[in-house]
PDB file of C-alpha atoms in Angstrom:
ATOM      1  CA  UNK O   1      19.187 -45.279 162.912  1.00  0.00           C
ATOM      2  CA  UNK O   2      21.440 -45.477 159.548  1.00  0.00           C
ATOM      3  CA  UNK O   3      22.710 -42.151 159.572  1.00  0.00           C
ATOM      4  CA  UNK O   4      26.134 -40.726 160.647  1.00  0.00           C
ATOM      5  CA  UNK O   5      26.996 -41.048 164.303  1.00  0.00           C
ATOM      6  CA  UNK O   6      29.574 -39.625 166.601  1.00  0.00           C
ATOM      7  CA  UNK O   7      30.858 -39.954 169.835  1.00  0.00           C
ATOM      8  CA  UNK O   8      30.820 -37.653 171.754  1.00  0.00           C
ATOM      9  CA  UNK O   9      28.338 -34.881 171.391  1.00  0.00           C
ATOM     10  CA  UNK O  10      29.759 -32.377 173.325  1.00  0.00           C
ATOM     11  CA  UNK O  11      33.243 -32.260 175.077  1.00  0.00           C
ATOM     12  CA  UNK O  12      34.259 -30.296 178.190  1.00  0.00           C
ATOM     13  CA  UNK O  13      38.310 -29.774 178.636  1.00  0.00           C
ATOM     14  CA  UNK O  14      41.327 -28.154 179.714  1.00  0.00           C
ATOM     15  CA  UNK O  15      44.031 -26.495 177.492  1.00  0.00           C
ATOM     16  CA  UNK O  16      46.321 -28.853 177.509  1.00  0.00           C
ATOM     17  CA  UNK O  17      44.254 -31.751 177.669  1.00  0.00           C
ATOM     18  CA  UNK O  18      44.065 -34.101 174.816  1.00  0.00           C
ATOM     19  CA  UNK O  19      40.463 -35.221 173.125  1.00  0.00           C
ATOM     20  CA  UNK O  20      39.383 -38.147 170.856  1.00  0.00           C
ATOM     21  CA  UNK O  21      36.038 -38.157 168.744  1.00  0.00           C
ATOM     22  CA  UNK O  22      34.667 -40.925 167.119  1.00  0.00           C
ATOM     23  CA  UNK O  23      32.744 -40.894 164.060  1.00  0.00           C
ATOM     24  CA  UNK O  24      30.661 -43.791 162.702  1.00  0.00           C
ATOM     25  CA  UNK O  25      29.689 -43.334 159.031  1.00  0.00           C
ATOM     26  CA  UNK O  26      26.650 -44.639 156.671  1.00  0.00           C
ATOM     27  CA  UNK O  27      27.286 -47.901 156.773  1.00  0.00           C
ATOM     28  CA  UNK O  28      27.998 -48.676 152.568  1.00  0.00           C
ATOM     29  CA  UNK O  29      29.929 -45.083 152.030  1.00  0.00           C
ATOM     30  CA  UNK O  30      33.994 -45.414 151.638  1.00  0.00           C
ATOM     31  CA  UNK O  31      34.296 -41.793 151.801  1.00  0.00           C
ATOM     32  CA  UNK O  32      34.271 -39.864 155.198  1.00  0.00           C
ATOM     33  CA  UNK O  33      35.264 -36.100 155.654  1.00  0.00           C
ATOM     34  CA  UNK O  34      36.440 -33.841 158.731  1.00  0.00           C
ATOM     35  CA  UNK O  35      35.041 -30.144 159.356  1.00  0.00           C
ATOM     36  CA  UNK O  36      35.445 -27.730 161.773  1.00  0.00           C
ATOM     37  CA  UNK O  37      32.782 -25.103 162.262  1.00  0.00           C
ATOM     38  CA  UNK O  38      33.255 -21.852 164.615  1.00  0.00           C
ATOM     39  CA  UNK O  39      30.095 -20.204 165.540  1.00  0.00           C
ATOM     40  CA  UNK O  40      28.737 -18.111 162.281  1.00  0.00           C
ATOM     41  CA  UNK O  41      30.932 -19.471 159.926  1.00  0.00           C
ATOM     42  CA  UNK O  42      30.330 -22.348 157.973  1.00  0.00           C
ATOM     43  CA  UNK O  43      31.866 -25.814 158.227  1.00  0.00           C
ATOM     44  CA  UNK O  44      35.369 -25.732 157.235  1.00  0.00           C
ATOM     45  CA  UNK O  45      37.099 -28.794 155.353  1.00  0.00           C
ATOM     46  CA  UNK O  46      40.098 -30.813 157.691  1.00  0.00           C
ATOM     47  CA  UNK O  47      40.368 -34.118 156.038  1.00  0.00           C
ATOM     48  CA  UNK O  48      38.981 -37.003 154.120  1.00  0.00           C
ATOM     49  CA  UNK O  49      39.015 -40.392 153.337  1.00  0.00           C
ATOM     50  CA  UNK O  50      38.789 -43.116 151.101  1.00  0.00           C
ATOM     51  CA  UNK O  51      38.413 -46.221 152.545  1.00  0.00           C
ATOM     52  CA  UNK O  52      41.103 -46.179 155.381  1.00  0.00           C
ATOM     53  CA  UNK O  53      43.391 -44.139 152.854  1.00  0.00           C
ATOM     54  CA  UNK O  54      43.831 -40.574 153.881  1.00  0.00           C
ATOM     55  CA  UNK O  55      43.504 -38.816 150.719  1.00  0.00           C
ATOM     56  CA  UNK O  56      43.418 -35.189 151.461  1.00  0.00           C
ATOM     57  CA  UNK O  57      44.888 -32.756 154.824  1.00  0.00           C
ATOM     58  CA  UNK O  58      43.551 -28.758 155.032  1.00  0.00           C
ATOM     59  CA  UNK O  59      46.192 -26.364 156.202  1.00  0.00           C
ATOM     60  CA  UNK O  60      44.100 -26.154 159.091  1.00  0.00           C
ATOM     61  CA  UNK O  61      44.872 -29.366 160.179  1.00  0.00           C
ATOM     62  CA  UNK O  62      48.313 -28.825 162.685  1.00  0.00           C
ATOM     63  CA  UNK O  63      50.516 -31.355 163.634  1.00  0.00           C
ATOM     64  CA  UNK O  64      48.301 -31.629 166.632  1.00  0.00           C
ATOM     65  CA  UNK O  65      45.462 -33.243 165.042  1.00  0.00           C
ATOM     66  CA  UNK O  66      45.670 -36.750 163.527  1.00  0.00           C
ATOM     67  CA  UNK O  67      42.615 -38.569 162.302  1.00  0.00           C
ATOM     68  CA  UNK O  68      42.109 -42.369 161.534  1.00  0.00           C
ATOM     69  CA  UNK O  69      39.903 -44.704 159.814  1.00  0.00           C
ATOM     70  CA  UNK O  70      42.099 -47.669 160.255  1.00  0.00           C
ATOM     71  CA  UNK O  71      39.664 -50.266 158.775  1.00  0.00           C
ATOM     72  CA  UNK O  72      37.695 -48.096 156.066  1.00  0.00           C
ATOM     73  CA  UNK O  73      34.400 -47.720 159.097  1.00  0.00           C
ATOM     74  CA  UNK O  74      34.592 -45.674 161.639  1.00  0.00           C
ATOM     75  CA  UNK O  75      37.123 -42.807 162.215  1.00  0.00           C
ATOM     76  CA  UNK O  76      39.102 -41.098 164.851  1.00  0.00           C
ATOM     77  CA  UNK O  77      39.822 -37.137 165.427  1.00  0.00           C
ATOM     78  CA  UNK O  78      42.367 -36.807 168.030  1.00  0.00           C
ATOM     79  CA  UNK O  79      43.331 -33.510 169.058  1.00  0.00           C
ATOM     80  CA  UNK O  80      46.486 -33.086 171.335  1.00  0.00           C
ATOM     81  CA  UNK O  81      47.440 -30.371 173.482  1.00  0.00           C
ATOM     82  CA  UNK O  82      44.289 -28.251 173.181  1.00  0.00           C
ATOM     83  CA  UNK O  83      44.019 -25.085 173.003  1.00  0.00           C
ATOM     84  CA  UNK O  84      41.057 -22.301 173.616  1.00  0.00           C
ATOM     85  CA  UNK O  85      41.069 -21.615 169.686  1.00  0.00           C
ATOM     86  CA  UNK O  86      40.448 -25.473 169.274  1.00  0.00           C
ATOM     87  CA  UNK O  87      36.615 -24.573 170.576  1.00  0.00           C
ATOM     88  CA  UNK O  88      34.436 -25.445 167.939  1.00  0.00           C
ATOM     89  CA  UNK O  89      31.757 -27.816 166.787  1.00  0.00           C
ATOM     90  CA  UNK O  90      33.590 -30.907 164.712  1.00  0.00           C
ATOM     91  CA  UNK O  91      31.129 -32.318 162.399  1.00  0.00           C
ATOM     92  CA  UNK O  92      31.811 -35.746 160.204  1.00  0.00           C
ATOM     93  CA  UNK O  93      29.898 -36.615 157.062  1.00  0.00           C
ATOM     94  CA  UNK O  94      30.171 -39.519 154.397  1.00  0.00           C
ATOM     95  CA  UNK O  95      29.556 -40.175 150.947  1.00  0.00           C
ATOM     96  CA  UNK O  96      29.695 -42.509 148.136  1.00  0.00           C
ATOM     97  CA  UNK O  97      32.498 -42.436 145.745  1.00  0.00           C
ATOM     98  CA  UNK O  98      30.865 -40.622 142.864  1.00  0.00           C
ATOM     99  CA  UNK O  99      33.189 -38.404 140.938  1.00  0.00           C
ATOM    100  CA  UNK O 100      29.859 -36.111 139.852  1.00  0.00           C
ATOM    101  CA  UNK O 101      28.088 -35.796 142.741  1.00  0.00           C
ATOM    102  CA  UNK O 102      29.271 -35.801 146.232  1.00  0.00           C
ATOM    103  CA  UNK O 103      26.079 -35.434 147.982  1.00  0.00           C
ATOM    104  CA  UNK O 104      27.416 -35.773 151.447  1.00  0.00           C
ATOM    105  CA  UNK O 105      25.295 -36.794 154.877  1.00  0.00           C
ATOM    106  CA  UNK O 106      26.726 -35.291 158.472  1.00  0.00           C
ATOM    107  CA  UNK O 107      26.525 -36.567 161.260  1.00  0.00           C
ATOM    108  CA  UNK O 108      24.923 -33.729 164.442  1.00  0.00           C
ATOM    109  CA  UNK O 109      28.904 -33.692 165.547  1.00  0.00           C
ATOM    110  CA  UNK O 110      30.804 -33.075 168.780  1.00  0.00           C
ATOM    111  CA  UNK O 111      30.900 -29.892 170.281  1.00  0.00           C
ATOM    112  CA  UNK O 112      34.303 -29.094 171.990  1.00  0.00           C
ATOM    113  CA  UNK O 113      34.743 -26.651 174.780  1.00  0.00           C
ATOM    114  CA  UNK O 114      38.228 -25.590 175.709  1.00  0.00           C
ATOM    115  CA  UNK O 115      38.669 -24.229 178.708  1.00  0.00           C
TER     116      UNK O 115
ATOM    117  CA  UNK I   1      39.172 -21.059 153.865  1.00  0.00           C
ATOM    118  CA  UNK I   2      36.279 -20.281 152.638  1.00  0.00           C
ATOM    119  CA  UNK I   3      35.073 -20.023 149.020  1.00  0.00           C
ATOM    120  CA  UNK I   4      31.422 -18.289 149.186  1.00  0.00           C
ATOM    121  CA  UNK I   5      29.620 -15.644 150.562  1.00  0.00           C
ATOM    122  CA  UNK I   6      25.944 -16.074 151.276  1.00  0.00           C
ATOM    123  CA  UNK I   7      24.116 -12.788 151.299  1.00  0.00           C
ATOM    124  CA  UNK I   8      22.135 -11.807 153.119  1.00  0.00           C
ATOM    125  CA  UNK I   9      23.937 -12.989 156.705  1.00  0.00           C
ATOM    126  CA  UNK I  10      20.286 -12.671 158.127  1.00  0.00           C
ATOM    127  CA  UNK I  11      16.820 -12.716 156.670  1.00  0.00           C
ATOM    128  CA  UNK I  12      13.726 -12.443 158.361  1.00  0.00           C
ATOM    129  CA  UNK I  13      10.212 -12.793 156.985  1.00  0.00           C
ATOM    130  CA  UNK I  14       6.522 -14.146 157.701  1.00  0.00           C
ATOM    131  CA  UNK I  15       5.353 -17.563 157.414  1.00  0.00           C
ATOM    132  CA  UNK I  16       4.126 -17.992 153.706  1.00  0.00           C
ATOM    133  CA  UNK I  17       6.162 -15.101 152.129  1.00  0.00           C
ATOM    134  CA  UNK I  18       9.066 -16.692 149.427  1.00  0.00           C
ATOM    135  CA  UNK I  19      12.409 -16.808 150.754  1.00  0.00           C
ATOM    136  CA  UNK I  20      15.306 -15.827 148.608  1.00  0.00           C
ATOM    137  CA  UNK I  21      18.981 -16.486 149.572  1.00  0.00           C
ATOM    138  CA  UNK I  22      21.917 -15.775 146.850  1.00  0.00           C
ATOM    139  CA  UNK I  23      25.601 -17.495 147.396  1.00  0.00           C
ATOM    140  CA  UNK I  24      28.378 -15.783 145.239  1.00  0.00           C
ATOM    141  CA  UNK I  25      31.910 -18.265 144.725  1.00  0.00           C
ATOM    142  CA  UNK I  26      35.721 -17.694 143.494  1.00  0.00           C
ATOM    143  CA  UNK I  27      36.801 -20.770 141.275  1.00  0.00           C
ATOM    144  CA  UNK I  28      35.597 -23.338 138.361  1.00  0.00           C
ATOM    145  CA  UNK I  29      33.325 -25.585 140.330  1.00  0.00           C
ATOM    146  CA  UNK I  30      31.820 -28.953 139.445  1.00  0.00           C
ATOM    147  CA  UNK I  31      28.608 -28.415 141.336  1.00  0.00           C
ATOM    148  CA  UNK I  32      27.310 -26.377 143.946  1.00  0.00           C
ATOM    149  CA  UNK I  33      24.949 -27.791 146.768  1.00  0.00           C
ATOM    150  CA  UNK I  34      22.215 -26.202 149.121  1.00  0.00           C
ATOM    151  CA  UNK I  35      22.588 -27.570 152.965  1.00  0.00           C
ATOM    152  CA  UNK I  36      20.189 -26.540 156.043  1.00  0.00           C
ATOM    153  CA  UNK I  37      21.306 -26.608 159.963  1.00  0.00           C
ATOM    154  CA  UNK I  38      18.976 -25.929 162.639  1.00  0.00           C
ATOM    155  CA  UNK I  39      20.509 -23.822 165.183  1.00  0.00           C
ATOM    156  CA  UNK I  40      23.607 -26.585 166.807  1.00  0.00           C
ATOM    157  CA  UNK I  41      22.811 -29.575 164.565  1.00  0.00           C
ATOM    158  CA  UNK I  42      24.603 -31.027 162.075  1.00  0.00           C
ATOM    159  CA  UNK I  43      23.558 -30.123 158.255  1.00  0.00           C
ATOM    160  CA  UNK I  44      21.230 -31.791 155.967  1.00  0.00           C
ATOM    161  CA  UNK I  45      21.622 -31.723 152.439  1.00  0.00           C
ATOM    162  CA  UNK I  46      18.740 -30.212 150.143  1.00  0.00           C
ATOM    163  CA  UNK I  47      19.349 -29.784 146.875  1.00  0.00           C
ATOM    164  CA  UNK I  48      22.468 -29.942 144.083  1.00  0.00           C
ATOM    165  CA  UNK I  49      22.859 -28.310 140.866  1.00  0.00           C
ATOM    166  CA  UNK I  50      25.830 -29.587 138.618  1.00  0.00           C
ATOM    167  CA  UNK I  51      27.452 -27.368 136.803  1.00  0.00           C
ATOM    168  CA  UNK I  52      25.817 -27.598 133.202  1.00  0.00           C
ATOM    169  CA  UNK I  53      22.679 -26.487 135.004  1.00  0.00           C
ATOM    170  CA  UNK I  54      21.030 -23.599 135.508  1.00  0.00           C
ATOM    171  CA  UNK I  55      18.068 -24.142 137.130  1.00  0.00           C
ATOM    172  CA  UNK I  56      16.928 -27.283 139.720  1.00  0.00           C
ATOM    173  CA  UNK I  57      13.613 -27.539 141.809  1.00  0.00           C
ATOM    174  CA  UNK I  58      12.613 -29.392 145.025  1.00  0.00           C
ATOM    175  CA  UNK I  59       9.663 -29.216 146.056  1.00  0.00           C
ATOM    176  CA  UNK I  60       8.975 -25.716 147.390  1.00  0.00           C
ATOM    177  CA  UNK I  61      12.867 -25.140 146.682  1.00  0.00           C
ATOM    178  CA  UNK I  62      14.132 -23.421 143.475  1.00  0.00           C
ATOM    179  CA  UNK I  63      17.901 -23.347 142.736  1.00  0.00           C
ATOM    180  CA  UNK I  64      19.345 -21.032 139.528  1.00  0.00           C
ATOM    181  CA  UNK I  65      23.051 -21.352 138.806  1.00  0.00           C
ATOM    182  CA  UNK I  66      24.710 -18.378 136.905  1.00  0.00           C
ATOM    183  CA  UNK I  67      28.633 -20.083 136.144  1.00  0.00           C
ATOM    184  CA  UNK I  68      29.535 -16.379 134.321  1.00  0.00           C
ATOM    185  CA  UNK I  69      28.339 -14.652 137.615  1.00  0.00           C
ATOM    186  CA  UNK I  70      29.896 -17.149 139.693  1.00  0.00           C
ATOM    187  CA  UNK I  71      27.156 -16.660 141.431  1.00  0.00           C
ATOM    188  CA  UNK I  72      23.596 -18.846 142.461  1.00  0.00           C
ATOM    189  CA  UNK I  73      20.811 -18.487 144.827  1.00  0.00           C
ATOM    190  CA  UNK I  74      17.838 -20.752 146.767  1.00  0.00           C
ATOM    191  CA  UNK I  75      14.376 -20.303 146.728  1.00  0.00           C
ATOM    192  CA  UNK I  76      12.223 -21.158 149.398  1.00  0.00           C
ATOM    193  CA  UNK I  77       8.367 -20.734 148.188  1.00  0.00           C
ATOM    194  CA  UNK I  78       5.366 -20.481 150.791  1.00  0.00           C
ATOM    195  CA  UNK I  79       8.235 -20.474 153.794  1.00  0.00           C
ATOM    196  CA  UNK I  80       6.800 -21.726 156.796  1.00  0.00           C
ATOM    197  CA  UNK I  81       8.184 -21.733 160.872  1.00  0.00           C
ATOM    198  CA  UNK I  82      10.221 -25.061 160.509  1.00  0.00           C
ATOM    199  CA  UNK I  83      12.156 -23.587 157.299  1.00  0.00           C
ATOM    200  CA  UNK I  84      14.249 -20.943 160.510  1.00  0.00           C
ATOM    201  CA  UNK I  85      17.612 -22.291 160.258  1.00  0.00           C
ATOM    202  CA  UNK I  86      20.830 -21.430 158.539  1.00  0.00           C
ATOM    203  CA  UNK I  87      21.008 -21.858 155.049  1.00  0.00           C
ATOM    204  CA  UNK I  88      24.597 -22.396 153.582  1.00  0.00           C
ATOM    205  CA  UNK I  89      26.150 -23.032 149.617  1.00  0.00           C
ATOM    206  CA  UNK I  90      28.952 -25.422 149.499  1.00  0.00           C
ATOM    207  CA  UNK I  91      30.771 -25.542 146.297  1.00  0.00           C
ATOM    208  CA  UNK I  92      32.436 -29.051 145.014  1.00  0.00           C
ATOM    209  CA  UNK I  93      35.464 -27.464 143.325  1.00  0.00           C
ATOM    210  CA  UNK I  94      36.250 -28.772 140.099  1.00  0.00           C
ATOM    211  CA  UNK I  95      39.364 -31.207 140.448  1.00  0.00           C
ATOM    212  CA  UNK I  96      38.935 -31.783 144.177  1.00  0.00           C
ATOM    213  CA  UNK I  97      35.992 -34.211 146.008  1.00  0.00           C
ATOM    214  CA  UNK I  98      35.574 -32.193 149.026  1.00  0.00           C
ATOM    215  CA  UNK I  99      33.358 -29.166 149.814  1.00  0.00           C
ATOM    216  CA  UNK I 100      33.763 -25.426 150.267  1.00  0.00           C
ATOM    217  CA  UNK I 101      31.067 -23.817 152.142  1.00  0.00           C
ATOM    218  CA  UNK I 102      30.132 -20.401 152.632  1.00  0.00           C
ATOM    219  CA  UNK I 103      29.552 -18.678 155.851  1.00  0.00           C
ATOM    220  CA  UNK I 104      25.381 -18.666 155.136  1.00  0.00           C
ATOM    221  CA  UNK I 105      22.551 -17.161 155.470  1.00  0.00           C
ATOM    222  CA  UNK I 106      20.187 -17.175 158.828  1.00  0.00           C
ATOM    223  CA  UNK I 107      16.593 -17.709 157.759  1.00  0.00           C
ATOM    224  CA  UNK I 108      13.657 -16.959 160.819  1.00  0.00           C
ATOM    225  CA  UNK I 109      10.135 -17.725 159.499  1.00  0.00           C
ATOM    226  CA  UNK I 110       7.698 -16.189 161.659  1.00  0.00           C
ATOM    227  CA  UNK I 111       4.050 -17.661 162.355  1.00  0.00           C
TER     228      UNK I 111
END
């Protein structure tokens, strides 16, 4: 399977706790985004990247999250100190760099549970 | 935050019946996509219109753009069961590469 993975699907923890998701892109795209999606809203944007440049942070992203892509592949999410409003599904997607496009391809993401 | 607001939230119809979901945004844009998501899945991409467009088609999907309106809306012709899912507009702002999405539309197609 080519598509977008990630690792893992769904995530059981306690407030407090800290989590780490993994997120394998398509294997030729340099760009790979961060979203956050509560149930009945849509996805909401956290970060992206370029290669392993970190181009662009949401306000929603707090001090306690801090995502990776330290050799322009895969990418980390880490979350510290969780809290119950950190319950959400955390989808990844990638794309190519085209500046009039942007079609981009997600991978089924990792459902966190805070408890 | 974010930028759109699909309407209507919910939409329920019979298999074969035309579909018809409308997405209205707040800024310039550069192009404004179409994504599914079956209920808990991640989202697939179905269709893009730039914005110099005003009308796109895919297959049994038809896409109008109105950039005075701010405003566009999807299609779905002939609907059948495996169209149910949510239905959501994500906007590609001009000046930035990332996405806005709204908070779409639930689609159930009944046999």
């Amino acid at each position: 399977d080519t598509g977008v993975s990630q690792n893992p699907r769904h995530k059981i923890t306690k407030r407090g706790q800290n989590v780490t998701f993994r997120c394998d892109p398509i294997s030729e795209h340099n760009r790979l985004y961060w979203y956050r999606q509560t149930l009945g809203q849509g996805p909401e944007f956290l970060t992206y990247f370029q290669n392993e440049a970190q181009l662009e942070k949401s306000r929603l992203l707090s001090d306690r999250f801090s995502a990776e892509r330290p050799k322009g592949s895969f990418s980390t999410l880490e979350i510290q100190r969780t809290e119950q409003g950190d319950s959400a599904m955390y989808l990844c997607a990638s794309s190519i760099q085209d500046p009039g496009v942007n079609e981009q391809f997600f991978g089924p993401g990792t459902r966190l549970t805070v408890l | 935050s974010q930028q759109g607001e699909e309407d209507p939230q919910a939409l329920s119809i019979q298999e074969g019946e035309n579909a018809t979901m409308n997405c209205s945004y707040k800024t310039s844009i550069n192009n404004l996509q179409w994504y599914r998501q079956n209920s808990g899945r991640g989202l697939v991409h179905l269709i893009l219109i730039r914005s110099n467009e005003r009308e796109k088609h895919s297959g049994r999907l038809r896409v109008t753009l109105d950039t005075s309106k701010k405003s566009s809306s999807l299609l779905i012709t002939a609907s059948r069961a495996a169209d149910t899912a949510s239905y959501f507009c994500a906007t590609r702002n001009s000046g930035y590469s990332t996405l806005t999405f709204g908070k779409g539309t639930m689609l159930l197609v009944s046999p």
